[in-house]
Amino acid sequence: MALPSLYPDVEIPDVSVPAHVLSAGGTRPDAPALVDGLKGDTITHGQLAAYVDRVAAALHARGLRKGDVVAVFCPNTPWYPVVFHGIAAAGCVMSPINSLYTPDEIAFQLRDSGAKVLITVSPFLDRVRAAVDQAPVDEIVVMDGAEGHPSLLDLLSTDAPSVQVDIDPAQDLVTLPYSSGTTGLPKGVMLTHRNLVANVVQMRPIMDVHEGDERIIAVLPFFHIYGLTVLMNQGLAVGGTVVTLPRFDLEDFLRVIQDQRITRAFVAPPIVLALAKHPLVDQFDLSSLRTITSGAAPLDESLALACQQRLRQGADTGVTVAQGYGMTELSPVSHSTPDTGQEPPGAAADVPKGSVGYALPNTECRLVDPATGEDVAAGLRGELWVRGPQVMKGYLNNPQATADTLDGEGWLHTGDVAVVDEHGHYTVVDRVKELIKYKGYQVAPAELEAVLLGHPEIADAAVIGVLEEESGEELPKAFVVRAAGSSLTPETVMEYMAGKVAPHKKIRFVEFIEQVPKSSAGKILRKELKAAR
Ligand code: 4UV
């Protein structure tokens, strides 16, 4: 049975992402849209719209057309949104690459997405060169300039005429992030203009938005869909100021909150942990914060409370620690706890701290027993299925994976297990998919297994996540079958992997086994490995 949202539906404007998100450029042209948290450089809403127009014109003049993929590989800076919206306004599709990726990982995404152009920054150029040796692109734009490459300034100073691309928001893709979904290798997640516009609009009723007075700290990366939709696009769409940090450093993070009078922080659980426990926190005035929203991995109830209590001490405004739930395939948000006063009509009870709150407007849910495909009885746990305008179009060039995740009735099978109480509060309690999450980042076991199998002395391998009690993090563990005569040690396996994959995907434990347990169809029986460890 479909459980509707408790919020009334919102209307989703039938426009492109830039048309929706950049509208503040018309109403508040002089207000700051983007601030570099470390350097202070500022782009106003008016400048942002003008720069986006130039980037779109320049890309068009270089021959890029609707549907062409442009990969972006750079840390958070005020220029990232300029580039993203420029690509989108040209009708092209932005595929964001994780800043920590190795050349092999970059090459995989360039090849799989069919990217024609790659936009990056000079400190990343060594990795880019090694990647494009394997997966060539037509052109590499180096934002801050490098010999032999066009720079962002070159794009911005084009005198090419403005472009008006005819975009069909419901069909045309705007971004192609990569996610392993419930199983297998990372796949291109096809998100349309409508998916992203819908998700920005769907968040509105759960937030007590102070129009034009929202100051959001963007420390989570824009290359992850949480950063792209929630921090960047939601923040800009309400006429707010998005303050960027290129990486997480606790002291910088606290200083920027204090100095920039940040009102909202969207973070992942490790940052909540730091806010709750780290002594540095007491040295800064964080009283401007109204809401801290945690997402991307489970947030422990007592940790959320400890963080909220600590930050409320001595502050005039009562900061709320909230939680959102999302998934790349959901653009990404389907659930969130509301700001005070933004509860659905008639809702009385406080949202429990461990909960991910209510389903957003226009979002239907089901909780299903994966074994039978039937809805579970009220109050019981089941796999969360979601249907709504934020659900992806599908996986790029992968109809089988699409059909396995998105059924014929439009339900996205999340692979997460949840319960819902009588007040409509959802709590995520488990995960039935293969995915491992490390500090909020995706780690796909199948991807690590493929890399392990590339080692000549490894005959077979399987990867699972093991919980580290203290941090609450899941750490990737490899079970390895050595080839005959191999003298591999756990250390040599870990070293080999560390050279091949991004730091968050590193194998942290290795156990040698005789045989990987598999079903008769050849599927790794991960449950058996989990039970045996
Ligand atoms: O695909 P992905 O990497 O996507 C995300 C998105 C997280 C967001 C997005 C918008 C928000 O407002 C927000 O609060 C969080 O992480 O990984 C998707 C998987 O991450 C786990 C779950 O297994 C998803 O399928 N996950 C994400 N959020 C939560 C979570 C959560 N609050 N509690 C438990 N697991």
XYZ file of C-alpha atoms and ligand atoms in Angstrom:
568
model
C 0.000 0.000 0.000
C 1.374 3.382 -0.964
C 1.887 5.650 2.039
C 1.411 9.242 0.862
C 3.390 12.170 2.205
C 1.707 14.000 5.074
C 2.538 17.284 3.324
C 0.259 18.673 0.634
C 1.741 18.369 -2.858
C 3.838 21.232 -4.133
C 3.775 22.441 -7.706
C 6.906 21.701 -9.699
C 7.802 24.436 -12.152
C 8.278 23.105 -15.681
C 11.620 24.834 -16.213
C 15.311 23.971 -16.478
C 17.576 23.819 -13.419
C 19.366 27.119 -14.185
C 16.054 28.876 -14.882
C 14.749 27.816 -11.475
C 17.862 28.095 -9.357
C 19.277 31.330 -10.747
C 16.058 33.319 -10.537
C 17.398 35.187 -7.485
C 19.770 36.904 -9.950
C 16.769 38.945 -11.086
C 15.335 39.788 -7.675
C 18.539 40.189 -5.595
C 21.321 40.864 -8.091
C 23.661 42.471 -5.552
C 23.286 39.917 -2.758
C 26.187 37.492 -2.331
C 25.435 34.113 -3.879
C 28.801 32.437 -3.347
C 31.673 33.151 -1.015
C 35.018 31.385 -0.855
C 35.204 30.541 2.855
C 39.001 30.648 2.944
C 39.782 33.508 0.582
C 36.645 35.614 0.881
C 36.104 36.034 -2.894
C 32.434 36.696 -3.548
C 30.121 36.218 -6.533
C 26.763 38.000 -6.360
C 23.521 36.491 -7.637
C 23.614 38.938 -10.564
C 27.206 38.015 -11.456
C 26.408 34.329 -11.162
C 23.645 34.582 -13.781
C 25.913 36.601 -16.088
C 28.857 34.188 -15.718
C 26.604 31.201 -16.358
C 25.431 32.835 -19.591
C 29.067 33.227 -20.722
C 30.092 29.657 -19.853
C 27.068 28.289 -21.745
C 27.882 30.473 -24.768
C 31.532 29.397 -24.711
C 30.702 25.691 -24.499
C 28.228 26.062 -27.366
C 30.788 27.943 -29.430
C 33.254 25.087 -28.859
C 30.771 22.721 -30.488
C 29.081 21.181 -27.462
C 25.406 20.411 -28.006
C 22.380 19.239 -26.057
C 23.027 15.935 -24.294
C 26.818 16.091 -24.523
C 28.518 15.104 -21.274
C 30.997 17.423 -19.575
C 32.888 15.929 -16.629
C 33.805 18.207 -13.731
C 36.681 17.237 -11.444
C 37.370 19.922 -8.879
C 36.923 20.787 -5.200
C 34.251 23.137 -3.861
C 34.888 26.736 -4.868
C 32.477 29.515 -5.879
C 33.323 28.610 -9.496
C 31.888 25.116 -9.306
C 28.264 26.364 -9.468
C 29.223 28.719 -12.325
C 30.521 25.758 -14.291
C 27.637 23.432 -13.385
C 24.953 25.913 -14.379
C 26.878 26.944 -17.494
C 26.966 23.321 -18.608
C 23.276 22.919 -17.774
C 22.262 26.124 -19.568
C 24.068 24.857 -22.679
C 21.811 21.777 -22.509
C 24.783 19.576 -21.639
C 25.051 17.050 -18.820
C 27.478 17.542 -15.926
C 29.104 14.358 -14.643
C 30.778 15.125 -11.299
C 33.948 13.192 -10.438
C 35.024 12.605 -6.834
C 38.091 14.801 -6.055
C 39.833 11.880 -4.347
C 39.702 9.569 -7.351
C 42.747 7.853 -8.784
C 43.495 7.961 -12.543
C 41.890 4.524 -13.032
C 38.682 5.634 -11.315
C 38.568 8.882 -13.297
C 39.156 6.992 -16.545
C 36.306 4.583 -15.770
C 33.858 7.466 -15.350
C 35.110 9.368 -18.410
C 34.785 6.268 -20.566
C 31.456 5.113 -19.183
C 29.820 8.542 -19.343
C 31.228 9.326 -22.807
C 32.436 12.712 -21.549
C 33.614 15.007 -24.338
C 35.154 17.708 -22.190
C 36.717 17.612 -18.735
C 36.817 20.696 -16.531
C 39.377 20.584 -13.728
C 41.931 22.586 -11.710
C 45.718 22.639 -12.080
C 46.539 20.707 -8.855
C 44.537 17.766 -10.276
C 46.218 17.841 -13.686
C 48.681 14.977 -13.056
C 45.848 12.582 -12.282
C 43.834 13.935 -15.211
C 46.695 13.370 -17.661
C 47.111 9.784 -16.470
C 43.344 9.238 -16.790
C 42.926 10.664 -20.287
C 45.789 8.451 -21.509
C 43.310 5.617 -20.977
C 40.065 7.480 -21.735
C 40.647 10.439 -24.060
C 38.421 13.538 -24.113
C 38.246 16.244 -26.790
C 39.367 19.022 -24.488
C 40.523 19.680 -20.926
C 39.618 23.043 -19.428
C 41.833 24.004 -16.483
C 39.879 26.562 -14.498
C 42.857 28.337 -12.971
C 44.918 28.013 -16.157
C 47.669 25.687 -17.392
C 49.894 25.756 -20.443
C 48.091 24.424 -23.505
C 44.606 24.407 -21.971
C 41.768 26.912 -22.029
C 40.987 28.424 -18.612
C 37.705 29.446 -17.021
C 38.663 33.040 -17.733
C 38.878 32.135 -21.423
C 35.340 30.747 -21.271
C 34.040 33.766 -19.343
C 35.562 36.271 -21.742
C 34.033 34.736 -24.867
C 32.152 37.131 -27.143
C 30.025 34.306 -28.540
C 26.286 35.067 -28.593
C 24.126 33.841 -25.680
C 22.488 30.468 -26.255
C 18.844 29.593 -25.761
C 18.702 25.814 -25.733
C 15.276 24.247 -25.892
C 15.211 22.019 -22.796
C 12.485 19.501 -22.028
C 12.809 19.349 -18.223
C 11.109 15.970 -17.901
C 13.299 14.225 -20.467
C 16.613 16.022 -20.721
C 19.420 15.088 -18.351
C 21.214 17.744 -16.324
C 23.601 15.620 -14.311
C 25.116 12.164 -14.364
C 26.579 11.299 -10.957
C 27.846 7.758 -10.354
C 26.385 5.341 -7.841
C 26.634 1.593 -7.412
C 22.962 1.477 -6.369
C 21.956 -1.782 -4.754
C 24.546 -3.993 -6.467
C 27.487 -4.111 -8.876
C 29.801 -1.471 -10.281
C 29.196 2.299 -10.199
C 26.645 3.341 -12.795
C 25.715 6.693 -14.321
C 22.539 7.919 -12.615
C 20.446 9.789 -15.173
C 18.885 12.790 -13.433
C 16.726 15.183 -15.419
C 16.198 18.905 -14.999
C 12.783 18.063 -13.553
C 14.294 15.653 -10.995
C 16.517 18.383 -9.551
C 13.993 21.219 -9.768
C 11.434 18.963 -8.076
C 13.793 18.042 -5.262
C 14.683 21.686 -4.568
C 10.985 22.607 -4.463
C 10.041 19.555 -2.389
C 12.436 20.620 0.369
C 10.802 23.997 0.751
C 7.857 23.106 3.048
C 10.087 21.325 5.561
C 12.336 24.344 5.947
C 11.680 27.586 7.769
C 13.449 29.574 5.075
C 14.422 33.129 5.907
C 14.293 34.419 2.315
C 17.508 36.153 1.364
C 18.968 35.544 4.829
C 20.179 31.976 4.556
C 23.910 31.442 4.841
C 24.852 27.875 4.074
C 28.244 26.320 4.619
C 29.195 24.072 1.710
C 31.814 21.744 3.135
C 30.306 18.560 1.742
C 31.432 18.204 -1.837
C 29.394 19.467 -4.776
C 30.498 16.330 -6.647
C 28.146 14.326 -4.414
C 24.452 14.761 -5.142
C 23.775 15.888 -1.542
C 26.185 18.805 -2.103
C 24.875 19.573 -5.565
C 21.150 19.641 -4.836
C 20.876 20.540 -1.177
C 23.866 22.770 -0.453
C 24.322 24.416 -3.848
C 20.983 24.486 -5.655
C 18.600 24.655 -2.727
C 20.776 27.368 -1.159
C 20.956 29.484 -4.301
C 17.280 28.993 -5.160
C 16.177 30.655 -1.906
C 18.413 33.609 -2.655
C 20.849 32.526 0.025
C 24.610 32.713 0.273
C 26.572 29.516 -0.188
C 29.972 29.651 1.522
C 32.382 27.087 0.105
C 35.202 25.131 1.711
C 37.438 22.969 -0.474
C 37.824 20.218 2.142
C 36.871 19.447 5.728
C 39.188 20.923 8.319
C 37.482 21.330 11.696
C 39.100 24.632 12.576
C 38.354 26.224 9.183
C 34.817 24.886 9.368
C 34.211 26.399 12.822
C 35.861 29.701 11.954
C 33.803 30.094 8.796
C 30.566 29.349 10.663
C 31.493 32.036 13.173
C 32.848 34.692 10.793
C 30.279 34.242 8.043
C 27.358 33.950 10.504
C 26.310 30.649 8.910
C 22.645 29.729 9.499
C 22.557 26.182 8.084
C 25.072 23.381 7.966
C 24.309 20.249 5.960
C 26.806 17.636 7.061
C 27.449 13.913 7.454
C 27.660 12.042 10.801
C 31.465 12.379 11.302
C 31.033 16.168 11.459
C 28.214 15.838 13.998
C 30.602 13.688 16.028
C 33.277 16.397 15.904
C 30.743 19.066 16.889
C 29.587 16.968 19.832
C 32.992 15.938 21.124
C 35.916 18.042 19.936
C 37.390 20.591 22.412
C 38.022 23.143 19.599
C 34.286 23.707 19.268
C 34.188 25.716 22.509
C 36.556 28.316 21.102
C 34.112 29.545 18.454
C 30.816 31.410 18.488
C 28.416 29.188 16.556
C 25.243 30.976 17.718
C 24.204 31.955 14.191
C 23.422 28.306 13.376
C 19.708 27.502 13.244
C 19.823 23.994 11.780
C 22.434 21.295 11.348
C 21.169 18.558 9.062
C 23.000 15.260 8.956
C 22.650 12.800 6.106
C 24.405 10.231 3.921
C 24.764 7.646 6.713
C 22.910 6.726 9.931
C 23.026 9.306 12.711
C 23.003 7.881 16.194
C 20.211 9.302 18.342
C 22.381 9.991 21.407
C 25.046 11.643 19.250
C 22.450 13.949 17.683
C 21.193 14.915 21.139
C 24.698 15.444 22.514
C 25.565 17.728 19.602
C 22.358 19.721 19.951
C 22.755 20.138 23.719
C 26.356 21.240 23.454
C 25.649 23.858 20.787
C 22.593 25.176 22.588
C 24.631 25.974 25.695
C 24.991 29.734 25.867
C 23.479 30.329 22.422
C 20.590 32.754 21.927
C 19.033 30.734 19.164
C 18.228 27.099 19.745
C 20.004 25.167 17.037
C 18.241 21.991 15.915
C 20.084 18.880 14.826
C 18.003 17.386 12.038
C 18.424 14.395 9.777
C 17.768 13.813 6.099
C 17.770 10.635 4.105
C 18.597 10.391 0.468
C 20.189 8.472 -2.324
C 21.828 9.570 -5.572
C 18.986 7.848 -7.465
C 16.526 10.145 -5.591
C 18.147 13.434 -6.633
C 18.750 12.806 -3.613
C 16.222 13.625 -0.870
C 13.114 11.648 0.000
C 12.896 12.205 3.781
C 13.844 14.868 6.261
C 13.069 16.073 9.732
C 11.457 19.515 9.507
C 12.516 22.798 11.019
C 10.441 23.788 14.062
C 7.036 24.984 12.904
C 7.340 23.222 9.537
C 5.757 19.933 10.600
C 3.035 18.588 8.291
C -0.495 19.858 8.950
C -1.948 18.259 12.089
C 1.302 16.628 13.187
C 1.726 16.956 16.905
C 4.472 14.694 18.109
C 8.117 15.732 18.136
C 10.244 13.863 15.637
C 12.457 11.368 17.495
C 16.157 12.184 17.043
C 17.181 8.907 15.395
C 14.471 9.301 12.766
C 14.909 10.665 9.230
C 11.579 12.445 9.606
C 8.738 12.679 7.132
C 8.490 11.834 3.465
C 8.819 15.039 1.445
C 5.804 16.400 -0.429
C 4.890 14.537 -3.649
C 6.703 11.472 -2.275
C 5.008 8.133 -1.722
C 6.604 5.279 0.199
C 6.135 1.583 0.645
C 7.790 -0.743 3.149
C 8.097 -4.132 1.535
C 9.226 -7.589 2.573
C 11.962 -8.217 -0.023
C 11.300 -11.961 0.069
C 7.620 -11.707 -0.911
C 7.289 -8.265 -2.497
C 4.324 -7.655 -0.156
C 3.885 -4.650 2.126
C 4.807 -5.361 5.723
C 2.256 -4.978 8.519
C 2.004 -1.591 10.252
C 4.994 -0.825 12.449
C 7.230 -3.573 11.029
C 10.483 -3.125 9.170
C 10.606 -3.472 5.400
C 12.641 -2.390 2.384
C 11.900 1.245 1.622
C 10.463 1.888 -1.832
C 10.032 5.474 -2.982
C 7.988 7.000 -5.795
C 7.980 10.667 -6.732
C 9.232 13.291 -9.166
C 12.776 13.065 -7.745
C 13.207 9.416 -8.823
C 15.916 9.018 -11.488
C 15.183 8.310 -15.121
C 17.397 5.210 -14.918
C 21.017 4.071 -15.146
C 22.967 5.090 -18.245
C 23.213 2.320 -20.860
C 22.138 -0.262 -18.315
C 18.500 -1.318 -18.762
C 18.995 -4.425 -16.624
C 20.274 -2.499 -13.591
C 17.509 0.046 -14.148
C 14.822 -2.664 -14.219
C 16.275 -4.279 -11.091
C 16.034 -0.995 -9.139
C 13.124 0.908 -10.646
C 10.004 -1.155 -11.193
C 7.296 -0.733 -13.846
C 5.102 1.273 -11.469
C 7.813 3.848 -10.794
C 8.907 2.565 -7.375
C 12.589 2.930 -6.619
C 13.768 0.007 -4.463
C 16.269 1.676 -2.163
C 17.947 -1.384 -0.614
C 17.528 0.309 2.783
C 15.356 -1.095 5.533
C 13.087 1.289 7.414
C 10.174 1.469 9.830
C 7.473 4.118 10.053
C 5.573 4.958 13.241
C 1.948 6.024 13.588
C 2.953 9.692 13.257
C 4.613 9.191 9.862
C 8.183 9.337 11.169
C 10.532 7.073 9.221
C 13.648 5.496 10.715
C 16.288 3.760 8.621
C 17.324 0.650 10.520
C 19.409 -1.480 8.150
C 20.687 -1.922 4.622
C 20.034 -4.992 2.476
C 22.138 -3.853 -0.477
C 25.850 -4.499 -0.956
C 26.847 -0.857 -0.569
C 29.339 0.123 2.136
C 29.338 3.715 3.378
C 32.566 5.189 4.711
C 32.243 8.710 6.119
C 29.161 9.153 3.934
C 30.966 8.134 0.740
C 29.973 5.165 -1.358
C 32.214 2.122 -1.433
C 31.013 -0.546 -3.849
C 32.193 -4.080 -2.921
C 31.924 -5.255 -6.556
C 34.294 -2.503 -7.647
C 36.900 -3.453 -5.037
C 36.508 -7.139 -5.906
C 37.224 -6.351 -9.575
C 40.385 -4.456 -8.599
C 41.498 -7.292 -6.298
C 41.010 -9.807 -9.114
C 43.347 -7.690 -11.259
C 46.219 -8.855 -9.012
C 47.975 -11.856 -10.581
C 48.283 -13.639 -7.234
C 44.613 -13.305 -6.298
C 42.413 -16.167 -7.479
C 39.138 -14.924 -6.011
C 37.920 -12.224 -3.628
C 34.898 -10.861 -1.799
C 34.457 -7.601 0.089
C 32.090 -6.724 2.928
C 31.775 -3.835 5.380
C 32.570 -4.454 9.038
C 31.348 -2.094 11.714
C 33.907 -0.311 13.866
C 32.052 0.147 17.133
C 33.868 3.259 18.320
C 33.372 5.440 15.248
C 30.249 3.730 13.939
C 31.978 3.561 10.538
C 31.876 0.606 8.199
C 35.327 -0.496 7.094
C 35.895 -2.495 3.905
C 37.261 -5.982 4.578
C 38.521 -8.296 1.839
C 38.330 -12.077 1.891
C 41.014 -13.257 -0.496
C 41.738 -16.619 -2.086
C 45.430 -16.664 -2.980
C 46.619 -18.195 -6.235
C 48.768 -21.334 -5.890
C 52.288 -20.480 -4.754
C 51.375 -16.913 -3.761
C 53.208 -15.336 -0.858
C 50.802 -12.398 -0.494
C 50.355 -11.007 3.018
C 47.460 -8.841 4.254
C 49.819 -5.850 4.133
C 50.799 -6.384 0.489
C 47.140 -6.720 -0.496
C 46.258 -3.478 1.319
C 49.215 -1.661 -0.236
C 48.255 -2.820 -3.712
C 44.686 -1.594 -3.211
C 45.779 1.737 -1.713
C 47.635 2.470 -4.946
C 44.563 1.760 -7.061
C 41.558 3.272 -5.286
C 40.600 6.526 -3.570
C 41.425 6.707 0.174
C 37.831 6.171 1.330
C 37.722 2.855 -0.576
C 40.898 1.432 0.962
C 40.730 -2.145 2.207
C 41.245 -1.980 5.983
C 41.311 -5.710 6.802
C 42.293 -8.802 4.826
C 41.508 -12.412 5.627
C 42.750 -15.284 3.495
C 40.220 -18.027 2.834
C 40.124 -21.227 0.794
C 37.014 -20.425 -1.202
C 34.533 -17.553 -1.565
C 31.066 -18.817 -0.628
C 28.737 -18.445 -3.630
C 25.197 -19.380 -4.586
C 24.586 -21.834 -7.409
C 24.116 -18.784 -9.674
C 27.609 -17.581 -8.736
C 26.486 -14.755 -6.440
C 28.768 -14.047 -3.487
C 27.024 -15.018 -0.260
C 27.973 -11.922 1.703
C 25.696 -12.816 4.594
C 27.762 -15.941 5.228
C 30.960 -13.900 5.240
C 29.422 -11.382 7.620
C 28.217 -14.123 9.934
C 31.586 -15.914 9.895
C 33.832 -13.038 10.765
O 23.721 7.602 -3.074
P 24.281 8.064 -1.798
O 25.731 8.348 -1.724
O 23.423 9.321 -1.397
C 23.436 9.928 -0.182
C 22.525 11.049 0.003
C 22.373 11.610 1.234
C 21.549 12.746 1.555
C 21.048 13.544 0.622
C 20.247 14.643 0.949
C 19.935 14.940 2.269
O 19.206 15.926 2.606
C 20.480 14.138 3.227
O 20.263 14.420 4.390
C 21.279 13.039 2.841
O 24.176 9.563 0.694
O 24.019 6.961 -0.695
C 22.732 6.512 -0.462
C 22.707 5.593 0.732
O 23.263 6.238 1.886
C 22.600 5.774 3.054
C 21.527 4.797 2.575
O 22.029 3.486 2.609
C 21.312 5.245 1.149
O 20.744 4.268 0.302
N 21.976 6.895 3.759
C 21.782 8.141 3.305
N 21.218 8.912 4.263
C 21.034 8.119 5.346
C 21.515 6.829 5.020
C 20.494 8.312 6.651
N 20.062 9.493 7.086
N 20.459 7.245 7.478
C 20.915 6.040 7.088
N 21.451 5.798 5.872
